[in-house]
Amino acid sequence: MINIGDLLGDYSKIKNPQEDKKSVVDAVKNQTGLDIDETHVFFRKNTIILKVNPVQKNFIYIRKEQILKIIKETIPNRFVDSIGF
C-alpha cells in the first residue's frame, strides 16, 4: 500500500513565493533605500514586475543592474532577466 506521506512529500519542497518577494524587496531597499510593499512585487516568466510610483521607478531604474545582480544571487531558481514596471 502506498503511504500518503510519500505522495505528498514533493510538495514540502515547494518554496514559498513570499520569501522570493521578500528577497526582491530587500535587494531594492539595499540599493536604493526605498521601502516597497511585498504585495507590489509580481513574477511573470523571467521578469519581476514592480507596481511603484514614477519617482520610485526612476530610483530603481538607475540601479537596475545592481539590483538584478543581487536578485540573481539570492533567487537563482527564478531565472530573472529584467525588471518591469
PDB file of N, CA and C in Angstrom:
ATOM      1  N   MET A   1       0.839  -1.177   0.000  1.00  0.00           N
ATOM      2  CA  MET A   1       0.000   0.000   0.000  1.00  0.00           C
ATOM      3  C   MET A   1       0.890   1.249   0.000  1.00  0.00           C
ATOM      4  N   ILE A   2       0.483   2.257  -0.717  1.00  0.00           N
ATOM      5  CA  ILE A   2       1.246   3.499  -0.829  1.00  0.00           C
ATOM      6  C   ILE A   2       0.916   4.413   0.341  1.00  0.00           C
ATOM      7  N   ASN A   3       1.944   4.941   0.930  1.00  0.00           N
ATOM      8  CA  ASN A   3       1.780   5.861   2.052  1.00  0.00           C
ATOM      9  C   ASN A   3       1.480   7.266   1.508  1.00  0.00           C
ATOM     10  N   ILE A   4       0.498   7.935   2.056  1.00  0.00           N
ATOM     11  CA  ILE A   4       0.126   9.286   1.599  1.00  0.00           C
ATOM     12  C   ILE A   4       1.270  10.278   1.812  1.00  0.00           C
ATOM     13  N   GLY A   5       2.097  10.049   2.810  1.00  0.00           N
ATOM     14  CA  GLY A   5       3.251  10.908   3.069  1.00  0.00           C
ATOM     15  C   GLY A   5       4.258  10.871   1.936  1.00  0.00           C
ATOM     16  N   ASP A   6       4.394   9.700   1.298  1.00  0.00           N
ATOM     17  CA  ASP A   6       5.302   9.585   0.155  1.00  0.00           C
ATOM     18  C   ASP A   6       4.771  10.360  -1.040  1.00  0.00           C
ATOM     19  N   LEU A   7       3.476  10.340  -1.232  1.00  0.00           N
ATOM     20  CA  LEU A   7       2.881  11.047  -2.371  1.00  0.00           C
ATOM     21  C   LEU A   7       2.953  12.569  -2.205  1.00  0.00           C
ATOM     22  N   LEU A   8       2.795  13.035  -0.986  1.00  0.00           N
ATOM     23  CA  LEU A   8       2.781  14.479  -0.729  1.00  0.00           C
ATOM     24  C   LEU A   8       4.147  15.018  -0.335  1.00  0.00           C
ATOM     25  N   GLY A   9       5.164  14.178  -0.288  1.00  0.00           N
ATOM     26  CA  GLY A   9       6.499  14.595   0.134  1.00  0.00           C
ATOM     27  C   GLY A   9       7.117  15.653  -0.767  1.00  0.00           C
ATOM     28  N   ASP A  10       6.836  15.581  -2.078  1.00  0.00           N
ATOM     29  CA  ASP A  10       7.404  16.564  -3.007  1.00  0.00           C
ATOM     30  C   ASP A  10       6.821  17.956  -2.797  1.00  0.00           C
ATOM     31  N   TYR A  11       5.625  18.043  -2.278  1.00  0.00           N
ATOM     32  CA  TYR A  11       5.008  19.351  -2.054  1.00  0.00           C
ATOM     33  C   TYR A  11       5.689  20.120  -0.924  1.00  0.00           C
ATOM     34  N   SER A  12       6.354  19.427  -0.039  1.00  0.00           N
ATOM     35  CA  SER A  12       7.059  20.120   1.042  1.00  0.00           C
ATOM     36  C   SER A  12       8.309  20.826   0.536  1.00  0.00           C
ATOM     37  N   LYS A  13       8.775  20.481  -0.675  1.00  0.00           N
ATOM     38  CA  LYS A  13       9.961  21.104  -1.252  1.00  0.00           C
ATOM     39  C   LYS A  13       9.640  22.387  -2.015  1.00  0.00           C
ATOM     40  N   ILE A  14       8.359  22.685  -2.214  1.00  0.00           N
ATOM     41  CA  ILE A  14       7.969  23.904  -2.933  1.00  0.00           C
ATOM     42  C   ILE A  14       8.251  25.113  -2.048  1.00  0.00           C
ATOM     43  N   LYS A  15       8.955  26.071  -2.620  1.00  0.00           N
ATOM     44  CA  LYS A  15       9.340  27.267  -1.872  1.00  0.00           C
ATOM     45  C   LYS A  15       8.188  28.271  -1.840  1.00  0.00           C
ATOM     46  N   ASN A  16       8.035  28.918  -0.722  1.00  0.00           N
ATOM     47  CA  ASN A  16       7.002  29.924  -0.551  1.00  0.00           C
ATOM     48  C   ASN A  16       7.348  31.163  -1.389  1.00  0.00           C
ATOM     49  N   PRO A  17       6.462  31.629  -2.286  1.00  0.00           N
ATOM     50  CA  PRO A  17       6.782  32.810  -3.107  1.00  0.00           C
ATOM     51  C   PRO A  17       6.949  34.086  -2.289  1.00  0.00           C
ATOM     52  N   GLN A  18       6.420  34.134  -1.092  1.00  0.00           N
ATOM     53  CA  GLN A  18       6.592  35.310  -0.239  1.00  0.00           C
ATOM     54  C   GLN A  18       8.061  35.498   0.126  1.00  0.00           C
ATOM     55  N   GLU A  19       8.803  34.404   0.256  1.00  0.00           N
ATOM     56  CA  GLU A  19      10.233  34.501   0.567  1.00  0.00           C
ATOM     57  C   GLU A  19      10.984  35.141  -0.591  1.00  0.00           C
ATOM     58  N   ASP A  20      10.599  34.784  -1.835  1.00  0.00           N
ATOM     59  CA  ASP A  20      11.230  35.385  -3.007  1.00  0.00           C
ATOM     60  C   ASP A  20      10.895  36.869  -3.096  1.00  0.00           C
ATOM     61  N   LYS A  21       9.659  37.213  -2.806  1.00  0.00           N
ATOM     62  CA  LYS A  21       9.261  38.625  -2.823  1.00  0.00           C
ATOM     63  C   LYS A  21      10.018  39.415  -1.762  1.00  0.00           C
ATOM     64  N   LYS A  22      10.213  38.811  -0.607  1.00  0.00           N
ATOM     65  CA  LYS A  22      10.971  39.459   0.467  1.00  0.00           C
ATOM     66  C   LYS A  22      12.408  39.704   0.021  1.00  0.00           C
ATOM     67  N   SER A  23      12.996  38.763  -0.711  1.00  0.00           N
ATOM     68  CA  SER A  23      14.358  38.936  -1.218  1.00  0.00           C
ATOM     69  C   SER A  23      14.448  40.086  -2.203  1.00  0.00           C
ATOM     70  N   VAL A  24      13.423  40.235  -3.046  1.00  0.00           N
ATOM     71  CA  VAL A  24      13.392  41.339  -4.016  1.00  0.00           C
ATOM     72  C   VAL A  24      13.270  42.670  -3.282  1.00  0.00           C
ATOM     73  N   VAL A  25      12.385  42.735  -2.299  1.00  0.00           N
ATOM     74  CA  VAL A  25      12.202  43.966  -1.530  1.00  0.00           C
ATOM     75  C   VAL A  25      13.491  44.336  -0.804  1.00  0.00           C
ATOM     76  N   ASP A  26      14.184  43.339  -0.246  1.00  0.00           N
ATOM     77  CA  ASP A  26      15.450  43.597   0.441  1.00  0.00           C
ATOM     78  C   ASP A  26      16.518  44.101  -0.523  1.00  0.00           C
ATOM     79  N   ALA A  27      16.563  43.537  -1.735  1.00  0.00           N
ATOM     80  CA  ALA A  27      17.554  43.972  -2.729  1.00  0.00           C
ATOM     81  C   ALA A  27      17.302  45.417  -3.144  1.00  0.00           C
ATOM     82  N   VAL A  28      16.038  45.768  -3.340  1.00  0.00           N
ATOM     83  CA  VAL A  28      15.700  47.144  -3.727  1.00  0.00           C
ATOM     84  C   VAL A  28      16.032  48.102  -2.592  1.00  0.00           C
ATOM     85  N   LYS A  29      15.703  47.713  -1.368  1.00  0.00           N
ATOM     86  CA  LYS A  29      15.983  48.582  -0.226  1.00  0.00           C
ATOM     87  C   LYS A  29      17.485  48.742  -0.017  1.00  0.00           C
ATOM     88  N   ASN A  30      18.238  47.677  -0.232  1.00  0.00           N
ATOM     89  CA  ASN A  30      19.691  47.718  -0.068  1.00  0.00           C
ATOM     90  C   ASN A  30      20.339  48.680  -1.062  1.00  0.00           C
ATOM     91  N   GLN A  31      19.870  48.693  -2.294  1.00  0.00           N
ATOM     92  CA  GLN A  31      20.487  49.505  -3.337  1.00  0.00           C
ATOM     93  C   GLN A  31      19.940  50.929  -3.403  1.00  0.00           C
ATOM     94  N   THR A  32      18.657  51.103  -3.136  1.00  0.00           N
ATOM     95  CA  THR A  32      18.037  52.421  -3.322  1.00  0.00           C
ATOM     96  C   THR A  32      17.557  53.064  -2.036  1.00  0.00           C
ATOM     97  N   GLY A  33      17.330  52.277  -0.998  1.00  0.00           N
ATOM     98  CA  GLY A  33      16.792  52.816   0.246  1.00  0.00           C
ATOM     99  C   GLY A  33      15.284  52.953   0.233  1.00  0.00           C
ATOM    100  N   LEU A  34      14.618  52.437  -0.797  1.00  0.00           N
ATOM    101  CA  LEU A  34      13.167  52.548  -0.915  1.00  0.00           C
ATOM    102  C   LEU A  34      12.484  51.369  -0.240  1.00  0.00           C
ATOM    103  N   ASP A  35      11.409  51.650   0.483  1.00  0.00           N
ATOM    104  CA  ASP A  35      10.583  50.597   1.069  1.00  0.00           C
ATOM    105  C   ASP A  35       9.427  50.307   0.119  1.00  0.00           C
ATOM    106  N   ILE A  36       9.429  49.109  -0.428  1.00  0.00           N
ATOM    107  CA  ILE A  36       8.351  48.682  -1.325  1.00  0.00           C
ATOM    108  C   ILE A  36       7.581  47.576  -0.625  1.00  0.00           C
ATOM    109  N   ASP A  37       6.277  47.623  -0.727  1.00  0.00           N
ATOM    110  CA  ASP A  37       5.441  46.603  -0.122  1.00  0.00           C
ATOM    111  C   ASP A  37       5.551  45.308  -0.930  1.00  0.00           C
ATOM    112  N   GLU A  38       5.573  44.174  -0.234  1.00  0.00           N
ATOM    113  CA  GLU A  38       5.697  42.880  -0.913  1.00  0.00           C
ATOM    114  C   GLU A  38       4.500  42.591  -1.819  1.00  0.00           C
ATOM    115  N   THR A  39       3.369  43.204  -1.554  1.00  0.00           N
ATOM    116  CA  THR A  39       2.194  42.972  -2.388  1.00  0.00           C
ATOM    117  C   THR A  39       2.301  43.658  -3.739  1.00  0.00           C
ATOM    118  N   HIS A  40       3.296  44.514  -3.917  1.00  0.00           N
ATOM    119  CA  HIS A  40       3.503  45.216  -5.178  1.00  0.00           C
ATOM    120  C   HIS A  40       4.590  44.567  -6.028  1.00  0.00           C
ATOM    121  N   VAL A  41       5.008  43.362  -5.645  1.00  0.00           N
ATOM    122  CA  VAL A  41       6.032  42.618  -6.391  1.00  0.00           C
ATOM    123  C   VAL A  41       5.370  41.405  -7.017  1.00  0.00           C
ATOM    124  N   PHE A  42       5.562  41.228  -8.335  1.00  0.00           N
ATOM    125  CA  PHE A  42       4.976  40.112  -9.061  1.00  0.00           C
ATOM    126  C   PHE A  42       6.035  39.454  -9.934  1.00  0.00           C
ATOM    127  N   PHE A  43       5.920  38.156 -10.136  1.00  0.00           N
ATOM    128  CA  PHE A  43       6.829  37.418 -11.007  1.00  0.00           C
ATOM    129  C   PHE A  43       6.068  36.999 -12.258  1.00  0.00           C
ATOM    130  N   ARG A  44       6.560  37.387 -13.422  1.00  0.00           N
ATOM    131  CA  ARG A  44       5.989  36.999 -14.702  1.00  0.00           C
ATOM    132  C   ARG A  44       7.110  36.450 -15.565  1.00  0.00           C
ATOM    133  N   LYS A  45       7.083  35.155 -15.811  1.00  0.00           N
ATOM    134  CA  LYS A  45       8.122  34.463 -16.582  1.00  0.00           C
ATOM    135  C   LYS A  45       9.495  34.828 -16.027  1.00  0.00           C
ATOM    136  N   ASN A  46      10.334  35.492 -16.779  1.00  0.00           N
ATOM    137  CA  ASN A  46      11.684  35.844 -16.316  1.00  0.00           C
ATOM    138  C   ASN A  46      11.794  37.314 -15.941  1.00  0.00           C
ATOM    139  N   THR A  47      10.689  37.927 -15.596  1.00  0.00           N
ATOM    140  CA  THR A  47      10.660  39.348 -15.286  1.00  0.00           C
ATOM    141  C   THR A  47      10.029  39.573 -13.918  1.00  0.00           C
ATOM    142  N   ILE A  48      10.581  40.526 -13.203  1.00  0.00           N
ATOM    143  CA  ILE A  48       9.973  40.971 -11.951  1.00  0.00           C
ATOM    144  C   ILE A  48       9.195  42.233 -12.264  1.00  0.00           C
ATOM    145  N   ILE A  49       7.925  42.257 -11.913  1.00  0.00           N
ATOM    146  CA  ILE A  49       7.068  43.416 -12.121  1.00  0.00           C
ATOM    147  C   ILE A  49       6.914  44.134 -10.785  1.00  0.00           C
ATOM    148  N   LEU A  50       7.243  45.420 -10.772  1.00  0.00           N
ATOM    149  CA  LEU A  50       7.104  46.243  -9.574  1.00  0.00           C
ATOM    150  C   LEU A  50       6.053  47.311  -9.824  1.00  0.00           C
ATOM    151  N   LYS A  51       5.037  47.342  -8.990  1.00  0.00           N
ATOM    152  CA  LYS A  51       3.998  48.365  -9.072  1.00  0.00           C
ATOM    153  C   LYS A  51       4.382  49.494  -8.121  1.00  0.00           C
ATOM    154  N   VAL A  52       5.111  50.485  -8.674  1.00  0.00           N
ATOM    155  CA  VAL A  52       5.605  51.592  -7.863  1.00  0.00           C
ATOM    156  C   VAL A  52       5.264  52.913  -8.545  1.00  0.00           C
ATOM    157  N   ASN A  53       5.404  54.005  -7.814  1.00  0.00           N
ATOM    158  CA  ASN A  53       5.127  55.317  -8.392  1.00  0.00           C
ATOM    159  C   ASN A  53       6.312  55.768  -9.264  1.00  0.00           C
ATOM    160  N   PRO A  54       6.136  56.797 -10.083  1.00  0.00           N
ATOM    161  CA  PRO A  54       7.183  57.214 -11.030  1.00  0.00           C
ATOM    162  C   PRO A  54       8.513  57.616 -10.380  1.00  0.00           C
ATOM    163  N   VAL A  55       8.472  58.210  -9.206  1.00  0.00           N
ATOM    164  CA  VAL A  55       9.717  58.605  -8.545  1.00  0.00           C
ATOM    165  C   VAL A  55      10.502  57.367  -8.123  1.00  0.00           C
ATOM    166  N   GLN A  56       9.818  56.398  -7.537  1.00  0.00           N
ATOM    167  CA  GLN A  56      10.468  55.153  -7.148  1.00  0.00           C
ATOM    168  C   GLN A  56      10.979  54.412  -8.377  1.00  0.00           C
ATOM    169  N   LYS A  57      10.218  54.470  -9.465  1.00  0.00           N
ATOM    170  CA  LYS A  57      10.619  53.818 -10.705  1.00  0.00           C
ATOM    171  C   LYS A  57      11.959  54.357 -11.195  1.00  0.00           C
ATOM    172  N   ASN A  58      12.164  55.668 -11.114  1.00  0.00           N
ATOM    173  CA  ASN A  58      13.425  56.266 -11.537  1.00  0.00           C
ATOM    174  C   ASN A  58      14.591  55.809 -10.670  1.00  0.00           C
ATOM    175  N   PHE A  59      14.401  55.772  -9.352  1.00  0.00           N
ATOM    176  CA  PHE A  59      15.457  55.316  -8.459  1.00  0.00           C
ATOM    177  C   PHE A  59      15.837  53.866  -8.752  1.00  0.00           C
ATOM    178  N   ILE A  60      14.836  53.029  -8.997  1.00  0.00           N
ATOM    179  CA  ILE A  60      15.095  51.621  -9.289  1.00  0.00           C
ATOM    180  C   ILE A  60      15.764  51.470 -10.652  1.00  0.00           C
ATOM    181  N   TYR A  61      15.321  52.235 -11.632  1.00  0.00           N
ATOM    182  CA  TYR A  61      15.880  52.135 -12.981  1.00  0.00           C
ATOM    183  C   TYR A  61      17.358  52.528 -13.015  1.00  0.00           C
ATOM    184  N   ILE A  62      17.731  53.511 -12.213  1.00  0.00           N
ATOM    185  CA  ILE A  62      19.128  53.956 -12.170  1.00  0.00           C
ATOM    186  C   ILE A  62      20.035  52.834 -11.667  1.00  0.00           C
ATOM    187  N   ARG A  63      19.567  52.049 -10.712  1.00  0.00           N
ATOM    188  CA  ARG A  63      20.381  50.975 -10.127  1.00  0.00           C
ATOM    189  C   ARG A  63      19.877  49.593 -10.529  1.00  0.00           C
ATOM    190  N   LYS A  64      19.300  49.500 -11.694  1.00  0.00           N
ATOM    191  CA  LYS A  64      18.675  48.270 -12.170  1.00  0.00           C
ATOM    192  C   LYS A  64      19.664  47.110 -12.247  1.00  0.00           C
ATOM    193  N   GLU A  65      20.838  47.332 -12.774  1.00  0.00           N
ATOM    194  CA  GLU A  65      21.826  46.258 -12.944  1.00  0.00           C
ATOM    195  C   GLU A  65      22.310  45.721 -11.597  1.00  0.00           C
ATOM    196  N   GLN A  66      22.547  46.606 -10.638  1.00  0.00           N
ATOM    197  CA  GLN A  66      22.991  46.166  -9.319  1.00  0.00           C
ATOM    198  C   GLN A  66      21.889  45.366  -8.616  1.00  0.00           C
ATOM    199  N   ILE A  67      20.645  45.811  -8.758  1.00  0.00           N
ATOM    200  CA  ILE A  67      19.517  45.105  -8.148  1.00  0.00           C
ATOM    201  C   ILE A  67      19.364  43.731  -8.773  1.00  0.00           C
ATOM    202  N   LEU A  68      19.456  43.649 -10.102  1.00  0.00           N
ATOM    203  CA  LEU A  68      19.338  42.355 -10.784  1.00  0.00           C
ATOM    204  C   LEU A  68      20.446  41.396 -10.361  1.00  0.00           C
ATOM    205  N   LYS A  69      21.637  41.907 -10.179  1.00  0.00           N
ATOM    206  CA  LYS A  69      22.754  41.061  -9.759  1.00  0.00           C
ATOM    207  C   LYS A  69      22.478  40.440  -8.390  1.00  0.00           C
ATOM    208  N   ILE A  70      21.980  41.251  -7.462  1.00  0.00           N
ATOM    209  CA  ILE A  70      21.663  40.743  -6.122  1.00  0.00           C
ATOM    210  C   ILE A  70      20.536  39.726  -6.187  1.00  0.00           C
ATOM    211  N   ILE A  71      19.518  40.010  -6.993  1.00  0.00           N
ATOM    212  CA  ILE A  71      18.374  39.099  -7.101  1.00  0.00           C
ATOM    213  C   ILE A  71      18.803  37.775  -7.719  1.00  0.00           C
ATOM    214  N   LYS A  72      19.656  37.809  -8.727  1.00  0.00           N
ATOM    215  CA  LYS A  72      20.123  36.569  -9.354  1.00  0.00           C
ATOM    216  C   LYS A  72      20.928  35.720  -8.377  1.00  0.00           C
ATOM    217  N   GLU A  73      21.627  36.348  -7.454  1.00  0.00           N
ATOM    218  CA  GLU A  73      22.399  35.603  -6.462  1.00  0.00           C
ATOM    219  C   GLU A  73      21.509  35.021  -5.374  1.00  0.00           C
ATOM    220  N   THR A  74      20.479  35.757  -4.973  1.00  0.00           N
ATOM    221  CA  THR A  74      19.630  35.287  -3.876  1.00  0.00           C
ATOM    222  C   THR A  74      18.513  34.356  -4.335  1.00  0.00           C
ATOM    223  N   ILE A  75      18.038  34.531  -5.574  1.00  0.00           N
ATOM    224  CA  ILE A  75      16.958  33.692  -6.097  1.00  0.00           C
ATOM    225  C   ILE A  75      17.387  33.101  -7.445  1.00  0.00           C
ATOM    226  N   PRO A  76      18.326  32.178  -7.462  1.00  0.00           N
ATOM    227  CA  PRO A  76      18.806  31.668  -8.759  1.00  0.00           C
ATOM    228  C   PRO A  76      17.788  30.796  -9.490  1.00  0.00           C
ATOM    229  N   ASN A  77      16.829  30.211  -8.778  1.00  0.00           N
ATOM    230  CA  ASN A  77      15.869  29.320  -9.428  1.00  0.00           C
ATOM    231  C   ASN A  77      14.757  30.066 -10.169  1.00  0.00           C
ATOM    232  N   ARG A  78      14.667  31.381 -10.058  1.00  0.00           N
ATOM    233  CA  ARG A  78      13.657  32.171 -10.764  1.00  0.00           C
ATOM    234  C   ARG A  78      14.116  32.608 -12.155  1.00  0.00           C
ATOM    235  N   PHE A  79      15.408  32.581 -12.430  1.00  0.00           N
ATOM    236  CA  PHE A  79      15.979  32.968 -13.729  1.00  0.00           C
ATOM    237  C   PHE A  79      15.518  34.352 -14.164  1.00  0.00           C
ATOM    238  N   VAL A  80      15.677  35.333 -13.297  1.00  0.00           N
ATOM    239  CA  VAL A  80      15.216  36.691 -13.548  1.00  0.00           C
ATOM    240  C   VAL A  80      16.174  37.379 -14.511  1.00  0.00           C
ATOM    241  N   ASP A  81      15.617  37.961 -15.600  1.00  0.00           N
ATOM    242  CA  ASP A  81      16.409  38.651 -16.599  1.00  0.00           C
ATOM    243  C   ASP A  81      16.215  40.166 -16.573  1.00  0.00           C
ATOM    244  N   SER A  82      15.042  40.617 -16.133  1.00  0.00           N
ATOM    245  CA  SER A  82      14.785  42.063 -16.180  1.00  0.00           C
ATOM    246  C   SER A  82      13.764  42.462 -15.120  1.00  0.00           C
ATOM    247  N   ILE A  83      13.669  43.771 -14.970  1.00  0.00           N
ATOM    248  CA  ILE A  83      12.698  44.367 -14.052  1.00  0.00           C
ATOM    249  C   ILE A  83      11.743  45.198 -14.875  1.00  0.00           C
ATOM    250  N   GLY A  84      10.459  44.973 -14.687  1.00  0.00           N
ATOM    251  CA  GLY A  84       9.438  45.752 -15.393  1.00  0.00           C
ATOM    252  C   GLY A  84       8.632  46.569 -14.406  1.00  0.00           C
ATOM    253  N   PHE A  85       7.926  47.541 -14.952  1.00  0.00           N
ATOM    254  CA  PHE A  85       7.123  48.423 -14.089  1.00  0.00           C
ATOM    255  C   PHE A  85       5.678  48.453 -14.546  1.00  0.00           C
TER     256      PHE A  85
END
